[in-house]
Amino acid sequence: MLIKSLIATNFRKYHKLEVTDIPESGVITVAGSNESGKTSIGEAICFALFGRTFFLDEKNLGKLVSWGSDDSDVTINFIAGDDDTYELSRSVDRKGVSKATLQKINDSEENYKIDGIEEVAEALPKILGFDYDAFANSFYLAQRELTSPDPQSSTIKQMAGIGAYAQITDDFEKSNIQNAEAINELMPQVETTQAELDVIQLDETWLPELIDAEETLGNEQSDREKLVGHLNENGELYSNNYGAFHSARKAYGTFSFLGKLLFPIAFILWVLWVLNTYFKDSLMEFLSSSMTEENVSLYNGLADSWLLPGAIVALVGYLITMLVRKNSQATMKRLDEEAEGFAGALQKGHRYVTTLVETLLPERVVQMLHERKEAPSTLQILPPREQFNNLSQLAEGTTGYKADTEEITAAVTRLTDSLKKQDGEIEDLGKELLVDIATEKERSDKAGNLRSTLQGLNKVVDKCKYSIDVQNISIGLMQRAAKDSVELFNQNISDISANTLPKFTEGRYSEVRIAEDFSVQIYSDEKKDYMDFDEISSGTQRQVMLALRMAMSEELAKNSGNEKQFIFLDEPFAFFDQLRTNATMRALPDVSNVINQVWISAQEFPQDVEVAKAIVCPLDGTELVV
Amino acid sequence: MTAELELRWLKTDSVRGAAKRFAKFCKEDVKEQSEKEDFDMDKYEDAVKLVLQKLDDSISVEELFHAD
């Protein structure tokens, strides 16, 4: 954080204070005799930033207003973070009532402004990276404060970059306690719900088995109903077809015989006609040699008149018999097919009445029904086997309509009666299973609800446990990180001081060794050994401590995200002799790459030291514009 | 996958101040911790994210000015 300008009205002794065009790097001297207003400049910076000063807290701010004025305004313009420029204005009246406005001045829109004491107080540490305490202990160093810092102070922790760890650890520990309490509260609910679930003892395969069994019974019942209808219909049809089939078979036999007779006759007559027509002379000669002339003449007369018509008639007769035979065959085939269907139905019916229904159901369902049934049912008892002994033979006999119609009718009646009885019992079993299914569904729903509740509770418990685990790991991680940061911090302080100290002491002391408790040892080049802090002179102690404090401030700046930082040294040379003051003044512009802007207040400064801006506070007068 | 690769998402450039130092520390610490028997990478990553979330206030600065 670097200061660009500081403007105040009616602040302490100044009715008008304007320090502008402040260079971003170098030494800014604030010179003046006692009561000239040097400290007021430091106070104005502090008030502008944090709404209080080193001497006055928030309750006594009215004392900052100049005599004879009603209120005071201070505006500070600064660079922070990623080179963003901010303007922070505060005012306070005599009663101590103050106001604050913070604006990112490179954002011109009105809503980029934060108004209000509390709002600004909340935003500022996030912008600056440090709070009032850290500022007052690091970037504003009064001569009286050039002592070894308390290693347990929050400022030191902020400097080492571990300031937030304590608060975060505290938050996590509190959160862990809350999570543990939440788990303790939830566990009885988890146990109760689990116990209720255990009581139900839900077997998740049972409901599907029951549903399957009920569907199987439904299908069986439906099949039996269809079969009864089929048997009644086909039994009647069998009786009707019986006569037709046998008539067709008789016709088939008769016309087959006629066909076998007429075909040779037609053939012989045709051969004779051919001989008589085309080979008549030879035929006559042959007949004359073996027959009388009268017989030959008779043959000749008959042959000429009847051979051809006879052959044609025999052929036509043959074709007709073949047609009738084929028709009879088709009729037999159709009737036989119908009989085969009927035979299949009889076989199926036979299978139904000779098969126990329990073989179709899952074992556990059968067991349950057995336990429940007082009287033997269709599950275990089949109709008397002798009723259906000849059923298979009858079924086979239907093919070719060999079985007697009366026997068939009687068998169909027995079979359908048994099937209907089975059908009724299966329907009753199905109804029982529907009741079981409803009960099991109810149990399943209850178990589902309990399981869902349990799942929700366990989810919360697991989340709490996970949160505890993660936060414990976080705490361990921060402890290790803090140890590492402190070691690094001490090393960096030693390194930075080792660079600064020779410049401040003109080479007499070059190395600093810092322990975890911030006890300091100095290496003396003259004595070639480390010396305790108490062994060195008071003036050197203050030089060492200035170097140490500046190194710590540099660390705080880096750990708070400030690549460039100002520091205000309020009369640091009060106990320095001229030589030490000169050496320190010459060294200050170059002691750090981070602490770029060094404000120093003193009564007077050496003439030969180069400064970036010189502010001279008037002993008399209430106006300072520089 | 090595523990180092697991923390690839952790970009030290995107945070500043104490969060930056913490992120750098985690990059080194994870190598040592991952050799322990009971090490759980998921929980470790969540722990890193949790602490970083608490430490990193760079985003909230912008949010402060846009709160209206």
mmCIF file with all atom_site columns, C-alpha atoms in Angstrom, chain A residues 86 104 111-112 123 126-127 160-161 164-165 168 172 466 469-471 473-474 477 480-481 484-485 555 559 561, chain B residues 16-18 21-22 25-26 29 33 42-44 46-48 50-51 54-55 57 60-62 64-66 68:
data_model
loop_
_atom_site.group_PDB
_atom_site.id
_atom_site.type_symbol
_atom_site.label_atom_id
_atom_site.label_alt_id
_atom_site.label_comp_id
_atom_site.label_asym_id
_atom_site.label_entity_id
_atom_site.label_seq_id
_atom_site.pdbx_PDB_ins_code
_atom_site.Cartn_x
_atom_site.Cartn_y
_atom_site.Cartn_z
_atom_site.occupancy
_atom_site.B_iso_or_equiv
_atom_site.pdbx_formal_charge
_atom_site.auth_seq_id
_atom_site.auth_comp_id
_atom_site.auth_asym_id
_atom_site.auth_atom_id
_atom_site.pdbx_PDB_model_num
ATOM 1  C CA . TYR A 1 86  ? -8.704  4.080   -3.681 1.00 0.00 ? 86  TYR A CA 1
ATOM 2  C CA . LYS A 1 104 ? -12.298 2.877   -6.113 1.00 0.00 ? 104 LYS A CA 1
ATOM 3  C CA . ASN A 1 111 ? -22.198 2.063   -7.066 1.00 0.00 ? 111 ASN A CA 1
ATOM 4  C CA . TYR A 1 112 ? -18.447 1.432   -6.779 1.00 0.00 ? 112 TYR A CA 1
ATOM 5  C CA . ALA A 1 123 ? -13.947 -3.830  3.447  1.00 0.00 ? 123 ALA A CA 1
ATOM 6  C CA . LYS A 1 126 ? -9.657  -7.132  2.659  1.00 0.00 ? 126 LYS A CA 1
ATOM 7  C CA . ILE A 1 127 ? -8.224  -4.368  0.481  1.00 0.00 ? 127 ILE A CA 1
ATOM 8  C CA . ALA A 1 160 ? 4.539   -14.479 9.468  1.00 0.00 ? 160 ALA A CA 1
ATOM 9  C CA . GLY A 1 161 ? 1.470   -15.024 7.314  1.00 0.00 ? 161 GLY A CA 1
ATOM 10 C CA . ALA A 1 164 ? -5.686  -16.109 9.902  1.00 0.00 ? 164 ALA A CA 1
ATOM 11 C CA . TYR A 1 165 ? -4.789  -19.687 10.911 1.00 0.00 ? 165 TYR A CA 1
ATOM 12 C CA . ILE A 1 168 ? -9.775  -20.491 11.031 1.00 0.00 ? 168 ILE A CA 1
ATOM 13 C CA . PHE A 1 172 ? -13.090 -25.426 12.484 1.00 0.00 ? 172 PHE A CA 1
ATOM 14 C CA . TYR A 1 466 ? -16.643 -36.206 6.591  1.00 0.00 ? 466 TYR A CA 1
ATOM 15 C CA . ASP A 1 469 ? -12.339 -35.460 9.079  1.00 0.00 ? 469 ASP A CA 1
ATOM 16 C CA . VAL A 1 470 ? -11.673 -32.735 6.528  1.00 0.00 ? 470 VAL A CA 1
ATOM 17 C CA . GLN A 1 471 ? -11.557 -29.987 9.160  1.00 0.00 ? 471 GLN A CA 1
ATOM 18 C CA . ILE A 1 473 ? -6.949  -32.528 8.278  1.00 0.00 ? 473 ILE A CA 1
ATOM 19 C CA . SER A 1 474 ? -7.235  -28.765 7.666  1.00 0.00 ? 474 SER A CA 1
ATOM 20 C CA . LEU A 1 477 ? -2.339  -28.800 7.584  1.00 0.00 ? 477 LEU A CA 1
ATOM 21 C CA . ARG A 1 480 ? 2.373   -27.696 9.629  1.00 0.00 ? 480 ARG A CA 1
ATOM 22 C CA . ALA A 1 481 ? 2.004   -24.658 7.367  1.00 0.00 ? 481 ALA A CA 1
ATOM 23 C CA . ASP A 1 484 ? 6.898   -23.856 8.083  1.00 0.00 ? 484 ASP A CA 1
ATOM 24 C CA . SER A 1 485 ? 5.881   -20.200 7.772  1.00 0.00 ? 485 SER A CA 1
ATOM 25 C CA . GLU A 1 555 ? 7.317   -9.774  5.605  1.00 0.00 ? 555 GLU A CA 1
ATOM 26 C CA . ASN A 1 559 ? 2.148   -11.894 3.371  1.00 0.00 ? 559 ASN A CA 1
ATOM 27 C CA . GLY A 1 561 ? -0.435  -9.236  -0.689 1.00 0.00 ? 561 GLY A CA 1
ATOM 28 C CA . ARG B 2 16  ? -2.063  -13.728 -2.972 1.00 0.00 ? 16  ARG B CA 1
ATOM 29 C CA . GLY B 2 17  ? -0.648  -13.046 0.470  1.00 0.00 ? 17  GLY B CA 1
ATOM 30 C CA . ALA B 2 18  ? -1.020  -15.765 3.087  1.00 0.00 ? 18  ALA B CA 1
ATOM 31 C CA . ARG B 2 21  ? 2.219   -19.068 0.792  1.00 0.00 ? 21  ARG B CA 1
ATOM 32 C CA . PHE B 2 22  ? -0.239  -21.699 2.027  1.00 0.00 ? 22  PHE B CA 1
ATOM 33 C CA . PHE B 2 25  ? 3.282   -25.138 1.206  1.00 0.00 ? 25  PHE B CA 1
ATOM 34 C CA . CYS B 2 26  ? 0.540   -27.599 0.219  1.00 0.00 ? 26  CYS B CA 1
ATOM 35 C CA . ASP B 2 29  ? 3.365   -31.031 1.952  1.00 0.00 ? 29  ASP B CA 1
ATOM 36 C CA . GLN B 2 33  ? 1.663   -36.732 3.470  1.00 0.00 ? 33  GLN B CA 1
ATOM 37 C CA . ASP B 2 42  ? -9.915  -36.575 -1.600 1.00 0.00 ? 42  ASP B CA 1
ATOM 38 C CA . LYS B 2 43  ? -10.103 -35.407 1.989  1.00 0.00 ? 43  LYS B CA 1
ATOM 39 C CA . TYR B 2 44  ? -6.704  -33.740 1.724  1.00 0.00 ? 44  TYR B CA 1
ATOM 40 C CA . ASP B 2 46  ? -11.053 -30.778 0.299  1.00 0.00 ? 46  ASP B CA 1
ATOM 41 C CA . ALA B 2 47  ? -9.057  -29.619 3.341  1.00 0.00 ? 47  ALA B CA 1
ATOM 42 C CA . VAL B 2 48  ? -6.770  -27.520 1.114  1.00 0.00 ? 48  VAL B CA 1
ATOM 43 C CA . LEU B 2 50  ? -11.477 -25.264 2.641  1.00 0.00 ? 50  LEU B CA 1
ATOM 44 C CA . VAL B 2 51  ? -8.500  -23.417 4.122  1.00 0.00 ? 51  VAL B CA 1
ATOM 45 C CA . LYS B 2 54  ? -11.047 -18.985 4.208  1.00 0.00 ? 54  LYS B CA 1
ATOM 46 C CA . LEU B 2 55  ? -7.681  -17.392 3.456  1.00 0.00 ? 55  LEU B CA 1
ATOM 47 C CA . ASP B 2 57  ? -10.181 -12.730 0.112  1.00 0.00 ? 57  ASP B CA 1
ATOM 48 C CA . SER B 2 60  ? -14.490 -10.595 -2.165 1.00 0.00 ? 60  SER B CA 1
ATOM 49 C CA . VAL B 2 61  ? -12.881 -7.171  -2.560 1.00 0.00 ? 61  VAL B CA 1
ATOM 50 C CA . GLU B 2 62  ? -14.507 -6.831  -5.966 1.00 0.00 ? 62  GLU B CA 1
ATOM 51 C CA . LEU B 2 64  ? -17.681 -5.525  -1.872 1.00 0.00 ? 64  LEU B CA 1
ATOM 52 C CA . PHE B 2 65  ? -17.834 -2.783  -4.470 1.00 0.00 ? 65  PHE B CA 1
ATOM 53 C CA . HIS B 2 66  ? -20.566 -4.518  -6.441 1.00 0.00 ? 66  HIS B CA 1
ATOM 54 C CA . ASP B 2 68  ? -25.187 -2.501  -4.349 1.00 0.00 ? 68  ASP B CA 1
#
